[in-house]
Coordinates of C-alpha atoms (C1' of nucleotides) in Angstrom, one line a residue:
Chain A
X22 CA -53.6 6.1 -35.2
X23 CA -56.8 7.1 -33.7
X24 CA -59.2 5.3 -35.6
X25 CA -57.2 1.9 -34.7
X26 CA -57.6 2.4 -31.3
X27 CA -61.7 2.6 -32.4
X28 CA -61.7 6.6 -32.9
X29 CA -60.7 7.4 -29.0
X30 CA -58.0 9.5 -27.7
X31 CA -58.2 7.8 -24.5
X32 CA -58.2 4.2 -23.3
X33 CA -59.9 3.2 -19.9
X34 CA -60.9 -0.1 -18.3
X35 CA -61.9 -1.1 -15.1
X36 CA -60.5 -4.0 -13.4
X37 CA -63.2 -6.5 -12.3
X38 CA -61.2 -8.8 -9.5
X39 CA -62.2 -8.4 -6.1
X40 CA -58.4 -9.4 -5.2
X41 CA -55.1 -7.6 -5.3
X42 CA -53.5 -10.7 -7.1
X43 CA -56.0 -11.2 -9.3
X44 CA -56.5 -7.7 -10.2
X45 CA -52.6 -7.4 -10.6
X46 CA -52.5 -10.2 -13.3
X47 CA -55.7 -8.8 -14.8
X48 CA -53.8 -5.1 -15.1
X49 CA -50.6 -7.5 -16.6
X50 CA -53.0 -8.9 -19.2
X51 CA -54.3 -5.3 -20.0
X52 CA -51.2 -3.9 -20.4
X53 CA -50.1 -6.4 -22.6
X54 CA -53.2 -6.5 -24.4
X55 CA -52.7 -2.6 -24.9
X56 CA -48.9 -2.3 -26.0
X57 CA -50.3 -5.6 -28.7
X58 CA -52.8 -3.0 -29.7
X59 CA -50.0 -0.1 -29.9
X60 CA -47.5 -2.1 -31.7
X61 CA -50.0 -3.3 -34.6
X62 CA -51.4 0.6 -34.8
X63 CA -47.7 1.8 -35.3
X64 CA -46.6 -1.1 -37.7
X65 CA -50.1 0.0 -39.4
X66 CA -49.4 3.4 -40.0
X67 CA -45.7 2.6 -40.4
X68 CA -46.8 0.9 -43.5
X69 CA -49.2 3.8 -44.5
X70 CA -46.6 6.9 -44.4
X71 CA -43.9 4.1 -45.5
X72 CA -41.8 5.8 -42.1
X73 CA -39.2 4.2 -44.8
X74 CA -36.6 6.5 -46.2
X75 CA -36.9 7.6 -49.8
X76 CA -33.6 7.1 -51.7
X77 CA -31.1 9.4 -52.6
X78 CA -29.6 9.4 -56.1
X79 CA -26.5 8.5 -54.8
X80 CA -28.1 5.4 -53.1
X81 CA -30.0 4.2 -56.2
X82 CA -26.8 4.6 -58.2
X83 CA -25.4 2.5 -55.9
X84 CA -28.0 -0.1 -55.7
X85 CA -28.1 -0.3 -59.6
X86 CA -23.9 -0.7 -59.9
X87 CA -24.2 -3.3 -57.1
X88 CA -27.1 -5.1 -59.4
X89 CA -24.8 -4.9 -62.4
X90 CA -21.8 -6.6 -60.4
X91 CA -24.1 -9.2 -59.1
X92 CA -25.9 -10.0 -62.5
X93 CA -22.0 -9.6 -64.6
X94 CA -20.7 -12.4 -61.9
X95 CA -23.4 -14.7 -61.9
X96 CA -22.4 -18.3 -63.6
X97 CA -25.1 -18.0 -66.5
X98 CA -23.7 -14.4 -67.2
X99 CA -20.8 -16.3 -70.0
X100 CA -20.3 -15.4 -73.4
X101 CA -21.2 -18.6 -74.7
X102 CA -24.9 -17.8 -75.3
X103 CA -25.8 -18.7 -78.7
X104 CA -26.8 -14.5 -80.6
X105 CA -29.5 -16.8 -82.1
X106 CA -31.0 -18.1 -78.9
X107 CA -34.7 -16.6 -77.9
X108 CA -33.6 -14.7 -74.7
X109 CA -30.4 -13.1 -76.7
X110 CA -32.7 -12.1 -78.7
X111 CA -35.4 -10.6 -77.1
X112 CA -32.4 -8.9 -75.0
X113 CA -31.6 -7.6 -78.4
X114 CA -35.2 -5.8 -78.9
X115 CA -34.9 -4.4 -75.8
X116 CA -32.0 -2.3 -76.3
X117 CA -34.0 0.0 -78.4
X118 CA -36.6 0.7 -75.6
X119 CA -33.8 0.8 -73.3
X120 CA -32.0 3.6 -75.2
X121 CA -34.2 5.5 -75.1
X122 CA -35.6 5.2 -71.6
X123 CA -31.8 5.7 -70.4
X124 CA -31.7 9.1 -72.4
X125 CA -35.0 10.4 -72.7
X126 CA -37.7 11.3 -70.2
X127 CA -41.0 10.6 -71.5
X128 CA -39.8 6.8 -72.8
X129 CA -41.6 4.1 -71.5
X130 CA -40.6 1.7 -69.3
X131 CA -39.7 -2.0 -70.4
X132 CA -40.9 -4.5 -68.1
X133 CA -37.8 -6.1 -66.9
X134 CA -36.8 -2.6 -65.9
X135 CA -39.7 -2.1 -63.9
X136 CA -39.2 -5.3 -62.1
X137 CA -36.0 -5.2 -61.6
X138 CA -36.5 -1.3 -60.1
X139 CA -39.3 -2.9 -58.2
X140 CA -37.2 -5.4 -56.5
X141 CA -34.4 -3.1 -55.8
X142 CA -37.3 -0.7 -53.9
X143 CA -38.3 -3.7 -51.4
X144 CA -34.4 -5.1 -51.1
X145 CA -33.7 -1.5 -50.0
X146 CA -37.0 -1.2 -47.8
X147 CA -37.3 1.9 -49.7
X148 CA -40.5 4.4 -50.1
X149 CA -41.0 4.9 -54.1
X150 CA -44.3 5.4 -55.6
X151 CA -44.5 3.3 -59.1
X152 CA -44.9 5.8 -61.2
X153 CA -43.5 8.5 -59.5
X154 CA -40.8 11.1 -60.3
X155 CA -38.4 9.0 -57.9
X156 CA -39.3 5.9 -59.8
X157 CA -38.9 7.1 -63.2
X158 CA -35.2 8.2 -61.9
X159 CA -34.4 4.9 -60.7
X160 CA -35.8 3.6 -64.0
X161 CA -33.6 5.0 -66.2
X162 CA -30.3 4.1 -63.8
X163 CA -32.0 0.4 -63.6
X164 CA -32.0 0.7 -68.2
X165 CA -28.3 2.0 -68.0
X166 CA -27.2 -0.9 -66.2
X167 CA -29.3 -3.3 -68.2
X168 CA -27.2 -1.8 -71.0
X169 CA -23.9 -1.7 -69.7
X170 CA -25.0 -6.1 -68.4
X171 CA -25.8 -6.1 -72.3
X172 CA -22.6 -4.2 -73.3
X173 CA -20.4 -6.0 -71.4
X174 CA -22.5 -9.9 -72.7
X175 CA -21.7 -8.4 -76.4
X176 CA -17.9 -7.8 -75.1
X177 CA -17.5 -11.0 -73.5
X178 CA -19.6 -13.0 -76.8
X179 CA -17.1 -11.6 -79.1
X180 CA -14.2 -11.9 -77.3
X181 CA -12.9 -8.1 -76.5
X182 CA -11.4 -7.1 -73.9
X183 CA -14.2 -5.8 -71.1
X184 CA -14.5 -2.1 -71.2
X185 CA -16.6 0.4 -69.2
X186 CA -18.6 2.9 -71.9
X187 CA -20.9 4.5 -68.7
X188 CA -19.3 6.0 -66.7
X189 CA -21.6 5.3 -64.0
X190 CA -20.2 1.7 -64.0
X191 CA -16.7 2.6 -63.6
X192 CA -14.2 1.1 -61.4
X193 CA -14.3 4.0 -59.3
X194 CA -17.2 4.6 -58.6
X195 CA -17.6 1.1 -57.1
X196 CA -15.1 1.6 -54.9
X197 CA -16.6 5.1 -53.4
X198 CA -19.4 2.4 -52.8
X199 CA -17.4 0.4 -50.8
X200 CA -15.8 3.1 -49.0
X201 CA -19.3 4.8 -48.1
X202 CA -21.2 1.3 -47.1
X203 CA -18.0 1.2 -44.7
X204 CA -19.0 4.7 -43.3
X205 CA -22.3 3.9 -43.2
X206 CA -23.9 3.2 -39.7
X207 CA -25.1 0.1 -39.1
X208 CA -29.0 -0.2 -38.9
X209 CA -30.6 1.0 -35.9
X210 CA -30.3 -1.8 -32.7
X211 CA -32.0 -0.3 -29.2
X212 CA -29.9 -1.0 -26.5
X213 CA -33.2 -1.8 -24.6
X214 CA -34.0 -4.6 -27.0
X215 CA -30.5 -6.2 -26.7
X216 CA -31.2 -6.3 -23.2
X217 CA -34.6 -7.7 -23.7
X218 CA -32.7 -10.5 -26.2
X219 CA -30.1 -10.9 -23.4
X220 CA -32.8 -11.7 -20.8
X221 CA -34.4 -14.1 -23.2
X222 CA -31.7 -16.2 -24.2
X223 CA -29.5 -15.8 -20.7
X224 CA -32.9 -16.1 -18.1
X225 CA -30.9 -14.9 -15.4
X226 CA -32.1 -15.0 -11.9
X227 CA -35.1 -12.3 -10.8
X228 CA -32.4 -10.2 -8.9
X229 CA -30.0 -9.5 -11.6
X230 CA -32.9 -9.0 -14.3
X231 CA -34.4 -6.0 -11.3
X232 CA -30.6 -4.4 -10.8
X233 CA -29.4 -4.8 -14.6
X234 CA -32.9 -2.8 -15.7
X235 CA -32.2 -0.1 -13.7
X236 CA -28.2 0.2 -15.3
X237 CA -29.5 -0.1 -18.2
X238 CA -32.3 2.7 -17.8
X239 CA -30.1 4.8 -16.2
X240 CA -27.6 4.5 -19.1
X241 CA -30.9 5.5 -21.9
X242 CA -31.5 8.2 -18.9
X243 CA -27.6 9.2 -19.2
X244 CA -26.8 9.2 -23.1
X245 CA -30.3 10.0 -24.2
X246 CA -31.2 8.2 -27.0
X247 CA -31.4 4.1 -27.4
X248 CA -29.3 3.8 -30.4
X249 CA -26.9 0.7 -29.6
X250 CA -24.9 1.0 -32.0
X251 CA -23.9 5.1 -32.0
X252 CA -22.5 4.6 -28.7
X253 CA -18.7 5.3 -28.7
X254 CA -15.7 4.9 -25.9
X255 CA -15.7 8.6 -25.3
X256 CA -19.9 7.9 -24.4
X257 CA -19.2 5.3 -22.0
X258 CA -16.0 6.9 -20.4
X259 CA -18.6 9.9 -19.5
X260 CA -21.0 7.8 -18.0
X261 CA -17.8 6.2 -16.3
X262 CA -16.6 9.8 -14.4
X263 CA -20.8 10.6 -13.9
X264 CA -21.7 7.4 -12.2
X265 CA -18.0 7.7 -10.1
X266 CA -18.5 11.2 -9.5
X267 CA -22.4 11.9 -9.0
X268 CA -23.1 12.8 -5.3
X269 CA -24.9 10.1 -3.8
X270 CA -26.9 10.4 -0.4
X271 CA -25.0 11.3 2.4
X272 CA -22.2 13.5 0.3
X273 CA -20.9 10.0 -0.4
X274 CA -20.0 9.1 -4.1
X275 CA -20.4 5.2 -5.1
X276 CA -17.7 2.8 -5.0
X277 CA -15.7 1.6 -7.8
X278 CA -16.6 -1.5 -7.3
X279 CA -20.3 -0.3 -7.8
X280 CA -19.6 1.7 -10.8
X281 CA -17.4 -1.7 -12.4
X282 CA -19.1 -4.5 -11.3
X283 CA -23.1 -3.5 -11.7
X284 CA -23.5 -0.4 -13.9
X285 CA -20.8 -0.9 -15.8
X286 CA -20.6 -4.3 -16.4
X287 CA -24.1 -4.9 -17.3
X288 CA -23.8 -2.6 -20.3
X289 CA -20.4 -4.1 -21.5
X290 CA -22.5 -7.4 -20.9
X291 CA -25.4 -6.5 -22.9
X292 CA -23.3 -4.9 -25.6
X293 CA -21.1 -7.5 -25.3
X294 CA -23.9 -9.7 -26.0
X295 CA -25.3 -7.8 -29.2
X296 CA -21.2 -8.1 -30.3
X297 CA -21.4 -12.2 -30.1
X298 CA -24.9 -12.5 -32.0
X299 CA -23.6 -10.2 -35.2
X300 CA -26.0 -7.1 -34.1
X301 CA -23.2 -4.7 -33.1
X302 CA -19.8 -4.4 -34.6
X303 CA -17.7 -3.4 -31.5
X304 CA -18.3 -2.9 -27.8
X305 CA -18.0 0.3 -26.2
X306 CA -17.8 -0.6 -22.6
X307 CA -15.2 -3.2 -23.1
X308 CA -12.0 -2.5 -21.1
X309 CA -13.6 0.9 -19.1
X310 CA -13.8 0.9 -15.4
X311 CA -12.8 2.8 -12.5
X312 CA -10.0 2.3 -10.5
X313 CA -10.5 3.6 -6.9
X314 CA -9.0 2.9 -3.7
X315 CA -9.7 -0.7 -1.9
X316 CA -12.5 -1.1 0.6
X317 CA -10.9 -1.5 4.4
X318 CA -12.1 -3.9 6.9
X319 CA -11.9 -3.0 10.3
X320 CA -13.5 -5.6 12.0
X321 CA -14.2 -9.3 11.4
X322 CA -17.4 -10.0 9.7
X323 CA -18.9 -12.9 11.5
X324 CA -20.9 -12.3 14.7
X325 CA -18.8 -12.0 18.2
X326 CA -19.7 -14.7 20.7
X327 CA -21.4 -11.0 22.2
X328 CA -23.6 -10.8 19.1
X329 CA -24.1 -13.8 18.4
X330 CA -25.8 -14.7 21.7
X331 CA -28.0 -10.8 22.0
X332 CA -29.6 -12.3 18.6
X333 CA -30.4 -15.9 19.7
X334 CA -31.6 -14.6 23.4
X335 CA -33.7 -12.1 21.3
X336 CA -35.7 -14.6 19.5
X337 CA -36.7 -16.5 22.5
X338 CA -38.6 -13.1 23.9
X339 CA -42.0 -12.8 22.8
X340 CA -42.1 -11.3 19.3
X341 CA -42.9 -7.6 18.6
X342 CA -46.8 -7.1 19.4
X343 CA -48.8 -7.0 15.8
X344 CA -46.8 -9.3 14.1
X345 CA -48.2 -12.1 11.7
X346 CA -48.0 -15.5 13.0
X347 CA -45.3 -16.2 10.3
X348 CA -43.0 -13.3 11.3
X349 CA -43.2 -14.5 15.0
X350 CA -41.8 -17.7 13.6
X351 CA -39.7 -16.5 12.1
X352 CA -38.3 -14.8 15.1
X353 CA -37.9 -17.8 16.7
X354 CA -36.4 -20.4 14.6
X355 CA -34.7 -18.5 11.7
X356 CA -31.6 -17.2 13.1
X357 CA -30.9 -21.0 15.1
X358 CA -31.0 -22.2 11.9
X359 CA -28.9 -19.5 10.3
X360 CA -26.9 -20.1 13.6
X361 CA -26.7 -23.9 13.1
X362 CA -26.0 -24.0 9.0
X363 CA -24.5 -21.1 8.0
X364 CA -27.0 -20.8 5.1
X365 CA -28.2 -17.9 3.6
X366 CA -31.2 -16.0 5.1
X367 CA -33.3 -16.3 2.3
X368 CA -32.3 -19.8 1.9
X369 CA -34.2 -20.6 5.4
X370 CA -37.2 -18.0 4.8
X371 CA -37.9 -19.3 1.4
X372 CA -38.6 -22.9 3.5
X373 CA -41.9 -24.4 2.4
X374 CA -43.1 -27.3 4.9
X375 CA -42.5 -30.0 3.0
X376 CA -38.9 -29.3 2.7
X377 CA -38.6 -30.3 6.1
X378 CA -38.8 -34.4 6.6
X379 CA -36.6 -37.1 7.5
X380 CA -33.6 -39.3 5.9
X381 CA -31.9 -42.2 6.9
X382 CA -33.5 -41.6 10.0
X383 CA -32.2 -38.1 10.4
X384 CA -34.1 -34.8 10.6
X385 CA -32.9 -32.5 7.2
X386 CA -33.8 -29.2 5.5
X387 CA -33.9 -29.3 1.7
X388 CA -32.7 -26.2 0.6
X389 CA -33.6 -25.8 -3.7
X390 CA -34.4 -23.1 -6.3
X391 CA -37.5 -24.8 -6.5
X392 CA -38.4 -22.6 -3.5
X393 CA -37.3 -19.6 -4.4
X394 CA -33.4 -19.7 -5.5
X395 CA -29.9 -20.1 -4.2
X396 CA -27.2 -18.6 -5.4
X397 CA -25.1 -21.6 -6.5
X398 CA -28.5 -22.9 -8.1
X399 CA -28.5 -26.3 -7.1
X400 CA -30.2 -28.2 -4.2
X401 CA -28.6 -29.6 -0.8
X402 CA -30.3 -31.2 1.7
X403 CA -28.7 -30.3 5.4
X404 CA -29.1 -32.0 8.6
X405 CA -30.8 -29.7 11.9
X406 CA -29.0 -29.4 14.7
X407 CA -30.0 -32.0 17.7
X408 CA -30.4 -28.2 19.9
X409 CA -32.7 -27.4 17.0
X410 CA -34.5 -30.4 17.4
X411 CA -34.8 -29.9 21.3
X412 CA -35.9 -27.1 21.2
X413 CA -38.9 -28.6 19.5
X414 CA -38.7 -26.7 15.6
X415 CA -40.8 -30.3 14.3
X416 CA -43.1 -29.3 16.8
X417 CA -43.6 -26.0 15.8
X418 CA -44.1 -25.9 12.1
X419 CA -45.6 -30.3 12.3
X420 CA -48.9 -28.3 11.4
X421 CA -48.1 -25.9 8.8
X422 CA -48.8 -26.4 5.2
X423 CA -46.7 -24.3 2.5
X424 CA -43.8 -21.0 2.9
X425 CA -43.4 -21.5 6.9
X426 CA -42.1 -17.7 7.1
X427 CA -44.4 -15.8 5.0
X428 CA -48.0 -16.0 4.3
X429 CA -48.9 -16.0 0.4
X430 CA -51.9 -14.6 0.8
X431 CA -50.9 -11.5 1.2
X432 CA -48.9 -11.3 -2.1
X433 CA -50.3 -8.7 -3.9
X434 CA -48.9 -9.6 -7.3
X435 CA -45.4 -7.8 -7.2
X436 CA -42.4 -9.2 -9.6
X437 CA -40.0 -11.9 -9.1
X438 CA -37.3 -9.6 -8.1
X439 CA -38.7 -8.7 -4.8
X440 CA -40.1 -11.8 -3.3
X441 CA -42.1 -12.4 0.1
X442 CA -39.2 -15.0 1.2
X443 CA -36.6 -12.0 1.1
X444 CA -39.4 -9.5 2.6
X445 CA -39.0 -11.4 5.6
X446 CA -35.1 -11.8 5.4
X447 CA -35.2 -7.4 5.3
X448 CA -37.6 -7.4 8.0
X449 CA -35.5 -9.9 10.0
X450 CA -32.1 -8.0 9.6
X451 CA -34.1 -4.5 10.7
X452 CA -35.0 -7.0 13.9
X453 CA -31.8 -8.0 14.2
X454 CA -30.6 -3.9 14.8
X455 CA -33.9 -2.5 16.6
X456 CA -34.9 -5.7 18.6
X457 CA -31.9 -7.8 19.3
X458 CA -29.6 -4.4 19.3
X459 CA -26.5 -5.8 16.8
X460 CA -25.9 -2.4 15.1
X461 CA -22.5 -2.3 14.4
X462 CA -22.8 -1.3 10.7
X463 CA -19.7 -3.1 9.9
X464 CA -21.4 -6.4 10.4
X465 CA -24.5 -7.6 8.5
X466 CA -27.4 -8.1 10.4
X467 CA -28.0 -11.8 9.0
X468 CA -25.0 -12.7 7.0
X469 CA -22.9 -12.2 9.9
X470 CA -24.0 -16.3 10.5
X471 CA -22.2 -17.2 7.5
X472 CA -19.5 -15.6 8.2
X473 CA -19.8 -16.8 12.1
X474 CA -20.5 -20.7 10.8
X475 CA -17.0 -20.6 9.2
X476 CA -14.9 -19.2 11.9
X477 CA -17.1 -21.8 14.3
X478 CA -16.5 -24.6 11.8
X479 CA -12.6 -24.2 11.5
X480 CA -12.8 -24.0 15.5
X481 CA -14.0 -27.8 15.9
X482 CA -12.3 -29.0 12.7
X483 CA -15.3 -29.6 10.7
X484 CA -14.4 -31.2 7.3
X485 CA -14.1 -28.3 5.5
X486 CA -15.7 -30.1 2.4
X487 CA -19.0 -31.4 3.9
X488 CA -18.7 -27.4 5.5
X489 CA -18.8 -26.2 1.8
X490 CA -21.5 -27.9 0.3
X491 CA -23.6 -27.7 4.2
X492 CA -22.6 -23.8 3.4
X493 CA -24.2 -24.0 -0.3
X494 CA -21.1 -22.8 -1.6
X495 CA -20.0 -24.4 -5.2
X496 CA -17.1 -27.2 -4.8
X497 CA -14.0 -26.0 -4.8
X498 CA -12.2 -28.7 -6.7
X499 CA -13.5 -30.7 -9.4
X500 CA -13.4 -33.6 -7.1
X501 CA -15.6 -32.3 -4.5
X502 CA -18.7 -32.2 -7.0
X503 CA -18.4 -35.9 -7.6
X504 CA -20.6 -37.9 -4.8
X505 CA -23.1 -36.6 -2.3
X506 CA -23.2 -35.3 1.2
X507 CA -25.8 -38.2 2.5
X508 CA -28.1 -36.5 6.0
X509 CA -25.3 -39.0 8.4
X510 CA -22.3 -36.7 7.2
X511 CA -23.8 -33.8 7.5
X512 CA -25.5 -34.5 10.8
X513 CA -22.1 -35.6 12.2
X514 CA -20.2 -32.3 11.0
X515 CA -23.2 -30.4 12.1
X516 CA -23.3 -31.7 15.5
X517 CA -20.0 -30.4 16.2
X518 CA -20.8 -27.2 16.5
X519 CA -21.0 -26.6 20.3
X520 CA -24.5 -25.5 21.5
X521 CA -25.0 -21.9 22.0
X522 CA -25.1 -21.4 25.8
X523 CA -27.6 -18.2 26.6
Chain B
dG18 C1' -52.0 4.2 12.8
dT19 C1' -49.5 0.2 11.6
dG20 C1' -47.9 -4.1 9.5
dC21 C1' -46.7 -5.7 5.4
dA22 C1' -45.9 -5.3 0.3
dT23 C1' -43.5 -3.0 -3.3
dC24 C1' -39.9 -0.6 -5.5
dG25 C1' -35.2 1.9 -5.9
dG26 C1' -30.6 1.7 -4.9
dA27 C1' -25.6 0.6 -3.1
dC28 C1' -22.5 -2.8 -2.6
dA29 C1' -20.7 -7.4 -0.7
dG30 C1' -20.4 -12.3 -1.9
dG31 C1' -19.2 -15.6 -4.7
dC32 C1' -19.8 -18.5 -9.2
dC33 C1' -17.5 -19.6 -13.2
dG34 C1' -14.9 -19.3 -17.3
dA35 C1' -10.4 -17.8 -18.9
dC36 C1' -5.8 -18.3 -18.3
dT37 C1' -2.0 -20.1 -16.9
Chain C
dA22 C1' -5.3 -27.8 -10.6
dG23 C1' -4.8 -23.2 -9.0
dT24 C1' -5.5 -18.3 -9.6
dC25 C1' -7.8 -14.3 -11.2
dG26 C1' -11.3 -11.1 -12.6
dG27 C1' -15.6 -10.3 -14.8
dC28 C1' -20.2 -11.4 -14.4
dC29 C1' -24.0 -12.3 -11.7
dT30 C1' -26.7 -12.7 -7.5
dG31 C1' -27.9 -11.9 -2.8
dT32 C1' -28.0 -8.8 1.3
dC33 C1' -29.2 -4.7 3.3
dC34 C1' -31.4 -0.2 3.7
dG35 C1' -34.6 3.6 2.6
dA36 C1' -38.9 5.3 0.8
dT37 C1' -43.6 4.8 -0.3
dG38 C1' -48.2 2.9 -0.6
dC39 C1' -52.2 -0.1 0.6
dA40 C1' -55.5 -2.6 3.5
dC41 C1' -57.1 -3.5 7.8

DNA sequence: GTGCATCGGACAGGCCGACT
DNA sequence: AGTCGGCCTGTCCGATGCAC
């Protein structure tokens, strides 16, 4: 292993970029570059030791009887051959040699034996020196079934009823096969690569891909060992009662509806997955959950006119001292627009400049994965608020190029899962409880506008419709996804909302 | 020292396919 | 078309680390 990796024990480089994002991608490209390296050494040395199983006798007894059953059922294999045909005959001469390979040990090995062993070794992914003791053994179980294949041709030429001289070839025997290939495990699938597969062909968004890694380390972590396919019912309904029961910070256990819907279900999902593509033959985690008591709400979970108000008032003070220019705006104008469209917070700080322009004469806000994501992954356009407007938001960002609430310089190369745009929506909602002073815990620091936008919506009968698809929620009815919500409708249901008076 | 980035983690929200 | 539940995604919070 050593000598690939040019006779060191230890690897070291040193990054050259002067930058944290180009010395992050240059790491990325070294790392990749090594586990290249690692994989090639170990399928290297793989190939040297053979890291392949050598056969037992029962195996190559097998392998041979399920030769024999193949090459008796083939069509060619009929007893119509003419005896005075070239192949029949040179079949014929054969016997001899195979005699006495079958019976003796110093015989030599007829070529079609030794090609026929041959193939069976590489079928099998098997580790058998030619010339070996092992491949002697297998020689002589290959000659016995070339003679009982001959026995059976002379049987079938002459029109006798078939009959099994060798025991070896007996009807029994090839049911044990059956029965043990049925016992057998199934060839070794790491639940780590299903996942990888999963990601792959699923591509689902950075978020689940950072949560579902961490289930389905912790699962490895749990069970110890990767094997996919060893894991039984009585595994997962242990991980079940750990996860459940496992003291969490606080004295607190998790939820069931943690436990279900994220560790839980990403496993059934991933073994689900290896189920549906032929890789695994049943799925352990399907039907297993928890069952614990409901969640209670004991307060609404939209923003009291009290709230609501402390927030907006607290975005109009002068920001924090120290902050970047793009946090300070983000003070200001996110929560009016969370305020004014019920969208999501990340939906507004993922805003890039140019999603900002007018449409039939009306001032919008293009909210699309392209900047980042949304949940329903699809884009809407959504007119501002005229008390937006006055309050001069064009103004404000007119001169801005790029994210308006984060500064992409300062990226320093970290993965998709936890993006700048939702840095900002944390650092807003810790705002939110140390600066504008909302800290009920029952009510989330920025969601609480969703929430709020719905219960203010239903107050001025706002079409509920236009209110779904301003909101970024998926239509409801099949209808509702048909046709668009042009900048005039939603400017009209938008303007109903009644200005917030501080 | 401090602001911002990153990561780990719990859980709420809500999409969407299955089932009537 | 409406309902339901599983799957998936976003929100929120805590801890830690780096650069200025």
């Amino acid at each position: 292993m050593r000598a690939l990796f040019g006779g060191r024990s230890e690897v070291v480089k040193t990054l050259s970029a002067v930058d944290w994002p180009g010395r992050r991608r240059e790491l990325n490209r070294l790392i990749e570059d090594f586990e290249a390296t690692a994989q090639s050494a170990n399928r290297t040395v793989h190939a040297i030791t053979g890291g392949k199983p050598s056969p037992s006798p029962e195996l190559m007894e097998a392998a041979v009887r399920s030769w024999f059953r193949e090459r008796v059922e083939r069509p060619d294999f009929d007893g119509t051959a003419d005896p005075g045909q070239e192949p029949f005959t040179s079949i014929e001469a054969q016997r001899a040699d195979l005699q006495r390979l079958a019976t003796s040990l110093g015989a030599e090995t007829p070529v079609t034996t030794a090609w026929i062993a041959q193939d069976m070794i590489e079928q099998n992914g098997w580790s058998v020196e030619a010339g070996s003791n092992t491949f002697r053994r297998l020689s002589r179980l290959v000659a016995r079934g070339q003679l009982a294949a001959l026995g059976r041709q002379r049987q079938d030429l002459a029109l006798l009823p078939r009959r099994t001289d060798d025991e070896m070839f007996s009807a029994e025997n090839f049911r044990l096969d059956e029965e043990r290939a049925k016992a057998r495990p199934a060839a070794h699938v790491s639940i780590r690569s299903l996942f990888a597969k999963y990601l792959a062909e699923r591509k689902p968004a950075a978020a689940t891909e950072k949560a579902w890694s961490r289930f389905i380390a912790a699962w490895v972590e749990f069970i110890g060992h990767d094997d996919a396919a060893a894991i039984t019912p009585d595994d997962v309904l242990r991980w079940k009662d750990h996860l459940a029961s496992e003291p969490i910070a606080a004295g607190q256990c998790r939820s069931a509806k943690t436990v279900n819907e994220t560790y839980l279900a990403a496993l059934r999902t991933v073994l689900g997955w290896g189920v549906s593509n032929r890789l695994l033959s049943a799925n352990a985690a399907s039907g297993i959950r928890v069952y614990g008591p409901r969640r209670q709400r004991t307060r609404d979970a939209s923003f009291s006119d009290g709230e609501a108000t402390a927030i907006l008032r607290a975005s109009l003070r002068s920001p924090p001292i120290g902050v970047s220019s793009q946090r300070a705006l983000a003070i200001r104008w996110v929560p009016w627009i969370c305020a004014y469209t019920g969208a999501r917070v990340n939906e507004v700080t993922q805003l890039r400049a140019d999603d900002i322009y007018q449409e039939e004469g009306v001032w919008v806000i293009r909210i699309t994965p392209e900047a980042g994501s949304t949940k329903n992954h699809r884009y809407r356009a959504v007119a501002l608020h005229n008390h937006i407007l006055e309050q001069g938001f064009l103004e404000a960002v007119s001169n801005l190029r790029g994210p308006l609430f984060y500064d992409p310089a300062q990226y320093r190369g970290g993965k998709k899962g936890n993006p700048q745009s939702k840095k900002c929506g944390e650092f807003l909602a810790r705002w939110v409880r140390t600066e504008a002073k909302v800290t009920d815990p029952r009510v989330q620091p920025n969601h609480g506008w969703r929430h709020r936008f719905k219960t203010v919506a239903r107050r001025v009968r706002m079409d509920a419709e236009v209110c779904e698809y301003i909101q970024g929620h998926a239509g409801r009815t099949e209808g509702s996804k048909y046709g668009e919500q042009p900048p005039s409708v939603t400017a009209r249901e938008i303007n109903l909302i009644p200005r917030y008076q501080l």
